[in-house]
XYZ file of C-alpha atoms in Angstrom:
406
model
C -11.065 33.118 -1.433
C -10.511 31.018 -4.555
C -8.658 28.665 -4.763
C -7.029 26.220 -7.654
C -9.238 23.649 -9.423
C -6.908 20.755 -8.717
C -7.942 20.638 -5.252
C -11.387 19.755 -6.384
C -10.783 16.298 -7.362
C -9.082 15.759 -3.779
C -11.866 16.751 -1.303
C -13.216 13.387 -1.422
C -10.889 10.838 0.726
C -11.815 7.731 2.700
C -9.707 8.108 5.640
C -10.719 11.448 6.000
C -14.423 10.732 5.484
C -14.334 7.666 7.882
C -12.307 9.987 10.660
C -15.804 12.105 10.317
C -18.099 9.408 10.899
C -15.689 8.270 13.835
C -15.631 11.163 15.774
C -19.788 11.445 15.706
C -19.831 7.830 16.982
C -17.730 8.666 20.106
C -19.285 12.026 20.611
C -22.569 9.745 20.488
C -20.472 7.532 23.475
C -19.571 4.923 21.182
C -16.571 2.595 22.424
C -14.984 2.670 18.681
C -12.427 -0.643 17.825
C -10.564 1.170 14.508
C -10.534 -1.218 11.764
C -10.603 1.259 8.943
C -6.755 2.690 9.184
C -3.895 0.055 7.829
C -1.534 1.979 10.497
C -0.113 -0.779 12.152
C -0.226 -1.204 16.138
C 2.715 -2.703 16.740
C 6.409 -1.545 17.778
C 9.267 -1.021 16.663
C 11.807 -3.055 17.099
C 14.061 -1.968 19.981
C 17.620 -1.711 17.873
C 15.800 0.497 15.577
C 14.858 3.031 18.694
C 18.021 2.292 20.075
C 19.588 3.791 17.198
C 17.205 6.641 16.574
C 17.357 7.315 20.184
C 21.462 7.713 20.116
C 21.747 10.280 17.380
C 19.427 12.600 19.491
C 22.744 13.432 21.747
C 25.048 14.029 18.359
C 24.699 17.763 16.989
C 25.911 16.493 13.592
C 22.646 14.868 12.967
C 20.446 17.791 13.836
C 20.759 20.064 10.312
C 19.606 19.665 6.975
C 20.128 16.523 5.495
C 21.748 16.637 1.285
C 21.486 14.052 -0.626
C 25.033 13.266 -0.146
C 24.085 13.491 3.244
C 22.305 10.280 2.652
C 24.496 7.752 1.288
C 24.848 5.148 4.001
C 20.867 4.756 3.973
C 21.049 4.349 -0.074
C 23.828 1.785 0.471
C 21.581 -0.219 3.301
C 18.652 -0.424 0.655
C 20.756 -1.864 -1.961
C 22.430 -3.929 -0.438
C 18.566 -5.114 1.094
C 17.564 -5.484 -2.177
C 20.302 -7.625 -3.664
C 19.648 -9.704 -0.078
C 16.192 -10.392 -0.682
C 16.025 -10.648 -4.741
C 19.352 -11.103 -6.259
C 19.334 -7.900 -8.603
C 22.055 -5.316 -8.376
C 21.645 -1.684 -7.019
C 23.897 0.943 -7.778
C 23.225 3.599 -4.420
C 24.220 6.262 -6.327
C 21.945 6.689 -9.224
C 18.950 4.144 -8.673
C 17.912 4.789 -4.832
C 16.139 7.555 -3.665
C 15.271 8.097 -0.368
C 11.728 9.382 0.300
C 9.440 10.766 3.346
C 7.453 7.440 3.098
C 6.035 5.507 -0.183
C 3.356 8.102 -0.681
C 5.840 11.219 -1.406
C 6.922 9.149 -4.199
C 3.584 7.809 -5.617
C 2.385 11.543 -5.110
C 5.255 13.513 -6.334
C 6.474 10.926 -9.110
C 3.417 12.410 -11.974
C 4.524 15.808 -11.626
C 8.021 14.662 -13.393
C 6.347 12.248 -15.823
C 2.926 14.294 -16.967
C 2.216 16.645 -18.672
C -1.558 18.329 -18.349
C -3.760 16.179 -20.517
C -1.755 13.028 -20.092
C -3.063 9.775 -18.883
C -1.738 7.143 -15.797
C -3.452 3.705 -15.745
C -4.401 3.095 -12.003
C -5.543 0.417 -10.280
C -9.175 0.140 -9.566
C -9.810 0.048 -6.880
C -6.556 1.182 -5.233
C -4.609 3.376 -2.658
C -6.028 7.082 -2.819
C -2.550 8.848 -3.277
C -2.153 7.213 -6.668
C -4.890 9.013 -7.671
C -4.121 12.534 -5.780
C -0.685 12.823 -7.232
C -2.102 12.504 -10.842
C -4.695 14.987 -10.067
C -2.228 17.617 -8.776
C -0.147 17.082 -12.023
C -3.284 18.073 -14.039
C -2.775 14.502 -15.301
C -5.758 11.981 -16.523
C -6.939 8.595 -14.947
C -8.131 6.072 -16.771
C -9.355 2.720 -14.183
C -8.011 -0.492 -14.849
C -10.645 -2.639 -13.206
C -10.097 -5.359 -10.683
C -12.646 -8.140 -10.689
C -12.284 -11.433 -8.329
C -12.561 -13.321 -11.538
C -9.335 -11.824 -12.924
C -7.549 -12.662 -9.543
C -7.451 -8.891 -8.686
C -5.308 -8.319 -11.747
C -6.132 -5.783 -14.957
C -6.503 -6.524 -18.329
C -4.334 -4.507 -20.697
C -5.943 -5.474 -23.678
C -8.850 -3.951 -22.687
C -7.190 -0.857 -22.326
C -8.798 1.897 -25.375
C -6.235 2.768 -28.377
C -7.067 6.626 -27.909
C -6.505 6.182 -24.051
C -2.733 4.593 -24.805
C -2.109 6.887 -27.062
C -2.353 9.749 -24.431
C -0.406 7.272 -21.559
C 2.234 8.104 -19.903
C 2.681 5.868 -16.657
C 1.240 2.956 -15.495
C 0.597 2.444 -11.435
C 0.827 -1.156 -10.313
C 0.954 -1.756 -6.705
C 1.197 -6.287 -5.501
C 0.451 -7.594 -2.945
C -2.539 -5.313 -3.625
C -4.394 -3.017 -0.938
C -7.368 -3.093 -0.697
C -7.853 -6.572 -2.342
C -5.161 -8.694 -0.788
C -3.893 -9.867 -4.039
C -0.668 -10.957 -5.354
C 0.722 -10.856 -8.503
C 2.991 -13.546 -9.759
C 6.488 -12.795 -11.695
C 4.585 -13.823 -15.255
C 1.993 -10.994 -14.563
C 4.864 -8.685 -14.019
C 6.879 -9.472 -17.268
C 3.570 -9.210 -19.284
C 2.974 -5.623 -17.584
C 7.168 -4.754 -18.736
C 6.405 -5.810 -22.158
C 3.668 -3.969 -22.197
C 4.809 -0.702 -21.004
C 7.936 -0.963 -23.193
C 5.816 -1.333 -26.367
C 3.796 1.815 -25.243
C 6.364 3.892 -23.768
C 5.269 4.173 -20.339
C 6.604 4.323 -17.010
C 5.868 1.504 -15.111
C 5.327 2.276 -10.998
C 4.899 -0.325 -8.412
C 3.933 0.526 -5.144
C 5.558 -2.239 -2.931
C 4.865 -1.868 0.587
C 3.370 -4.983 1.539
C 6.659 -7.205 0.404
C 7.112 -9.073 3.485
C 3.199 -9.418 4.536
C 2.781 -12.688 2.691
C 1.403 -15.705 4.876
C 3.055 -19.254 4.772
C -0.573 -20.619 5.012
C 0.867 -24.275 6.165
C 0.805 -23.162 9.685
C -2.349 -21.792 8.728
C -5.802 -22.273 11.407
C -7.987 -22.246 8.681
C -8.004 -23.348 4.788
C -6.160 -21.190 2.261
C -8.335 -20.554 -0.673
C -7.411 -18.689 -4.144
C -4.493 -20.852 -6.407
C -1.465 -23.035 -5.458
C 0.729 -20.298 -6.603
C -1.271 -17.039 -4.518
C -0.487 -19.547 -1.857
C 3.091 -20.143 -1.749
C 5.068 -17.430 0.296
C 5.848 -14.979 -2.375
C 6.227 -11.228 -3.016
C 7.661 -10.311 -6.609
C 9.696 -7.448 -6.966
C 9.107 -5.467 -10.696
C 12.997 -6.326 -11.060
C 12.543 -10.123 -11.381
C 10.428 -8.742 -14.415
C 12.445 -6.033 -15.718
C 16.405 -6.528 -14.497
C 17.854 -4.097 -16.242
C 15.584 -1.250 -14.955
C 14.738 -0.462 -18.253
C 11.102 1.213 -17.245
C 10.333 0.526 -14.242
C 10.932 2.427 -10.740
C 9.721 0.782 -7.004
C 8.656 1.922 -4.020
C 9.257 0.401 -0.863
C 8.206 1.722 3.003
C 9.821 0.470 5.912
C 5.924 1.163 7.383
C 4.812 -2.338 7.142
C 7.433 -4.493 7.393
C 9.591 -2.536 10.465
C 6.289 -1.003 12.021
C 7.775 2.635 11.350
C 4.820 3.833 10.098
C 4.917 6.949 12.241
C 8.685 7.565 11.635
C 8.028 8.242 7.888
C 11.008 6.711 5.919
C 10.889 4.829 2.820
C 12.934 4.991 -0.637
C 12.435 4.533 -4.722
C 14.513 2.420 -6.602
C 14.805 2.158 -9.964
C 15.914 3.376 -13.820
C 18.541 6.125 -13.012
C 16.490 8.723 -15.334
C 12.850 8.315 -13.634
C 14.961 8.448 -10.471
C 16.674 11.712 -11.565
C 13.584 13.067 -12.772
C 11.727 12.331 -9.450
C 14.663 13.962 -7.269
C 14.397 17.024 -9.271
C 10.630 17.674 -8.273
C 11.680 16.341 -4.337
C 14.914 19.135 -4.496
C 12.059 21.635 -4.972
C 9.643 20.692 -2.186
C 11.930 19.411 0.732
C 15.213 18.111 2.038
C 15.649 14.579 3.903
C 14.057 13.139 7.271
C 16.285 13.843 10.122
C 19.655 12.099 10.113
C 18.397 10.211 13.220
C 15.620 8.286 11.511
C 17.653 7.275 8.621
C 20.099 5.888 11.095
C 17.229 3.768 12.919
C 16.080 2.911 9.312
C 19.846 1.901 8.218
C 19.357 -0.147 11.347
C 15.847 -1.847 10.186
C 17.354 -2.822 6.773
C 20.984 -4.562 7.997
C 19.599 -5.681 11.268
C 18.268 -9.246 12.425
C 14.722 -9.553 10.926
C 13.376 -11.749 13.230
C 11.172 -8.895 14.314
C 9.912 -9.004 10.956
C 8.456 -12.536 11.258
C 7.199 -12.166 14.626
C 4.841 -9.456 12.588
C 4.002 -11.102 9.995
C 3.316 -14.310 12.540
C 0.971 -11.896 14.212
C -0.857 -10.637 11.330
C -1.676 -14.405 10.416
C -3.137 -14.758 13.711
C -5.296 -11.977 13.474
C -6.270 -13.064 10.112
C -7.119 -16.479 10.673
C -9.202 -15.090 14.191
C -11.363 -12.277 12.100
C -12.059 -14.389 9.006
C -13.176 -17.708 11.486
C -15.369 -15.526 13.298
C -17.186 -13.821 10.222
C -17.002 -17.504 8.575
C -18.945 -18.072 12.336
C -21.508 -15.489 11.870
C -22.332 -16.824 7.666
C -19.967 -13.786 6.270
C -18.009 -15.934 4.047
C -15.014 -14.506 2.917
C -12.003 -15.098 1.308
C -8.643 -15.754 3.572
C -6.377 -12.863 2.861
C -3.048 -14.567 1.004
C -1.295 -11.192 2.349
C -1.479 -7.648 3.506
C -3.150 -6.742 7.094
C -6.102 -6.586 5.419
C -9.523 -8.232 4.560
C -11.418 -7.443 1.931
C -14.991 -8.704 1.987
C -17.951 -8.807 -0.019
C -20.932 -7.202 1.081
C -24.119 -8.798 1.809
C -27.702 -7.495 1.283
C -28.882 -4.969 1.632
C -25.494 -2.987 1.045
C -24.459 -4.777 -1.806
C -24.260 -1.454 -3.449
C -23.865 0.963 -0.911
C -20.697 0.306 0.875
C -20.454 4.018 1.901
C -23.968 3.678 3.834
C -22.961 0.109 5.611
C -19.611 1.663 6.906
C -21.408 4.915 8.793
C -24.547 2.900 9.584
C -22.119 0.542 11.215
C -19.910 2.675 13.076
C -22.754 4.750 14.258
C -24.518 1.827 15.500
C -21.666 -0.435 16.864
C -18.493 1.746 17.134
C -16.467 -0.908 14.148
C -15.395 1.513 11.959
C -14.061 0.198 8.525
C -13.237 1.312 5.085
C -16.137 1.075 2.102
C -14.689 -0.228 -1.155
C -16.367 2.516 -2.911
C -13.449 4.614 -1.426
C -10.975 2.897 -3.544
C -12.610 2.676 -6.615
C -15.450 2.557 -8.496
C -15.018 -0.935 -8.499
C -14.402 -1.340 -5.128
C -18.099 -0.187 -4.570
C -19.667 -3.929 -2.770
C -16.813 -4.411 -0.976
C -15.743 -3.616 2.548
C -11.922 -3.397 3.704
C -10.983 -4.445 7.480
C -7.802 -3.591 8.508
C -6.422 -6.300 11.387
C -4.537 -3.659 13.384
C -5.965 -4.733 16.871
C -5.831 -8.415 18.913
C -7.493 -11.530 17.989
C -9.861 -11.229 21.218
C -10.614 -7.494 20.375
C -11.498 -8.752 16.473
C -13.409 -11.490 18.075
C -15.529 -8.568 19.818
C -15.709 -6.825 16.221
C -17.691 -9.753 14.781
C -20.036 -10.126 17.624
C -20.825 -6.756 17.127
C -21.308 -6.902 13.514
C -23.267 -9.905 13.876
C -25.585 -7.945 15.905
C -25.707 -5.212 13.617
C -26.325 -6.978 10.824
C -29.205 -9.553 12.826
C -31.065 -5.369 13.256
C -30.881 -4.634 9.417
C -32.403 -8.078 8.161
């Protein structure tokens, strides 16, 4: 069979590749500890089951779910949003709800490209970016992030002939894989920006609430004053009367639904229009019973919420303290359940190579930078998705591993 050239660009993946090299290491009788997946290990929080649980019994909830169908979830995001930011959401024409952050990152080019157009991605960045330009027939063009630009791109050295062909621009703070954040200024400059060139400005927001107050900290904070202080701009503080922008948000991280998949887009009323058109074609809602835990997640107590975050800290502080242990000296993640780490010799280069060597010799399975990005290649991303004592374990191991390379 033959099949359409716009898969080709989409064989490669990370996760996919990694979930190779995984399985060989346990068929080899490997005892794998999975830091390469940012799928969070914890719970959800028991009203959110609860209410999930309930709507099981009620037929009502068990057909196909309109978009009318929806409201009361639309209204619980807005009025989540004007909680936690102060900017006004109209539930009727700029929220959408979505199957998880990635529909909307994935579907979103196919209602703003046209074949031959451009995006301006983050590089490196999260693979469905990329995928849902690719399946639009759309153009990339890599906006580099280097550690001495704080993990953030430079527009100007964006080409002429590349804006010319532009049509969106993916942003996505704080930033996986890198751990970044990007402060309010960056965002107006990136609004001014995309006004004066016409584009659509996307931010990918899932990692809102994974921000660490680094005074309780057990180790040092490094990076600036300001990456330190607990903070998590929305593109709205930048651009408050949606004039270009549209956000995504996934209850995934914050209200460890990952597996539930439930998020929502808000934003200007016609790139939210223009993405529900392309989602009418390819599916209707979750099931009414999700949306009803989710309602729960958003208008619920959050304490749950900080008692994650509080955990992720802890893991942080344990992993980074042990590879500071072993002479691996990284930076301390200012947020995200992530750490993103410079490679040492010899696999400076070859972050691909040190990710299967290591999981075929240790079981530690990771992500290599070079998955992200080109210019994520010399970088290694560990995602902190098991306990401090089992991330202790990690480190001895790579220790070991990397004591049999030198």
């Amino acid at each position: 069979m033959e099949f359409a050239k716009r898969l080709q660009p989409l064989r490669s993946n990370v996760f996919a590749d990694m979930d190779r090299a995984k399985s060989l290491a346990r068929a080899a009788g490997q005892n794998v500890i999975d830091l390469s997946l940012g799928s969070s290990d914890l719970p959800a929080a028991a009203h959110i089951t609860d209410a999930i649980a309930n709507s099981l019994s009620d037929s009502s909830t068990h057909g196909y779910l309109l978009f009318n169908g929806t409201k009361s979830f639309r209204e619980a995001a807005a009025i989540w949003y004007e909680q936690k930011f102060g900017i006004s959401v109209n539930p009727e024409t700029e929220v959408l709800p979505l199957i998880g952050s990635q529909e909307g990152t994935a579907h979103l080019p196919l209602a703003v490209l046209n074949p031959g157009d451009f995006a301006l991605l983050l590089d490196p960045g999260y693979p469905s970016h990329a995928g849902g330009v690719y399946l639009a027939g759309g153009q990339i063009y890599p906006m580099p992030l280097l550690a001495e630009n704080q993990f953030l791109p430079v527009f100007e050295d964006i080409p002429t002939p590349v804006l010319a062909q532009s049509k969106m621009m993916v942003l996505s703070y704080p930033h996986n894989p890198t751990t970044a954040i990007a402060p309010v200024a960056f965002f107006e400059k990136a609004v001014a920006f995309c006004r004066e060139h016409r584009l659509v400005l996307v931010h990918d927001f899932p990692y809102v609430d994974l921000v660490f107050d680094d005074r309780n900290s057990a180790i040092e904070a490094t990076g600036s004053e300001e990456n330190r202080k607990l903070m998590a701009p929305s593109i709205f503080q930048a651009d408050r009367d949606k004039s270009v922008a549209i956000e995504f948000f996934t209850l995934s991280k914050s209200y460890n639904m990952g597996g539930f998949r439930v998020g929502y887009a808000i934003g200007n009323p016609q790139i939210i229009e223009a993405l529900r058109q392309v989602k009418a074609a390819v599916d209707f809602n979750q099931y009414q019973g999700i949306l009803n835990g989710a309602i729960s997640a958003l208008i619920g107590p959050q304490d749950t919420v900080k008692t994650s975050v509080e955990t992720f800290r802890k893991r942080r502080d344990a992993f980074v303290n042990a590879l500071h242990g072993i002479g691996w000296q990284v930076p301390v993640p200012p947020a995200t359940m992530y750490v993103w780490a410079k490679l040492p010799a010899p696999w400076a280069q070859d972050s691909v190579k040190f990710c299967t060597q290591l999981v075929q010799s240790t079981g530690i399975a990771a992500s290599p930078g070079a998955g992200f990005g080109k210019s994520g290649e010399g970088y290694v991303r560990f995602a902190l998705v098991e306990s401090p004592e089992i991330l202790a374990e990690a480190v001895r191991r790579i220790a070991e591993f990397q004591s049999r390379a030198m």
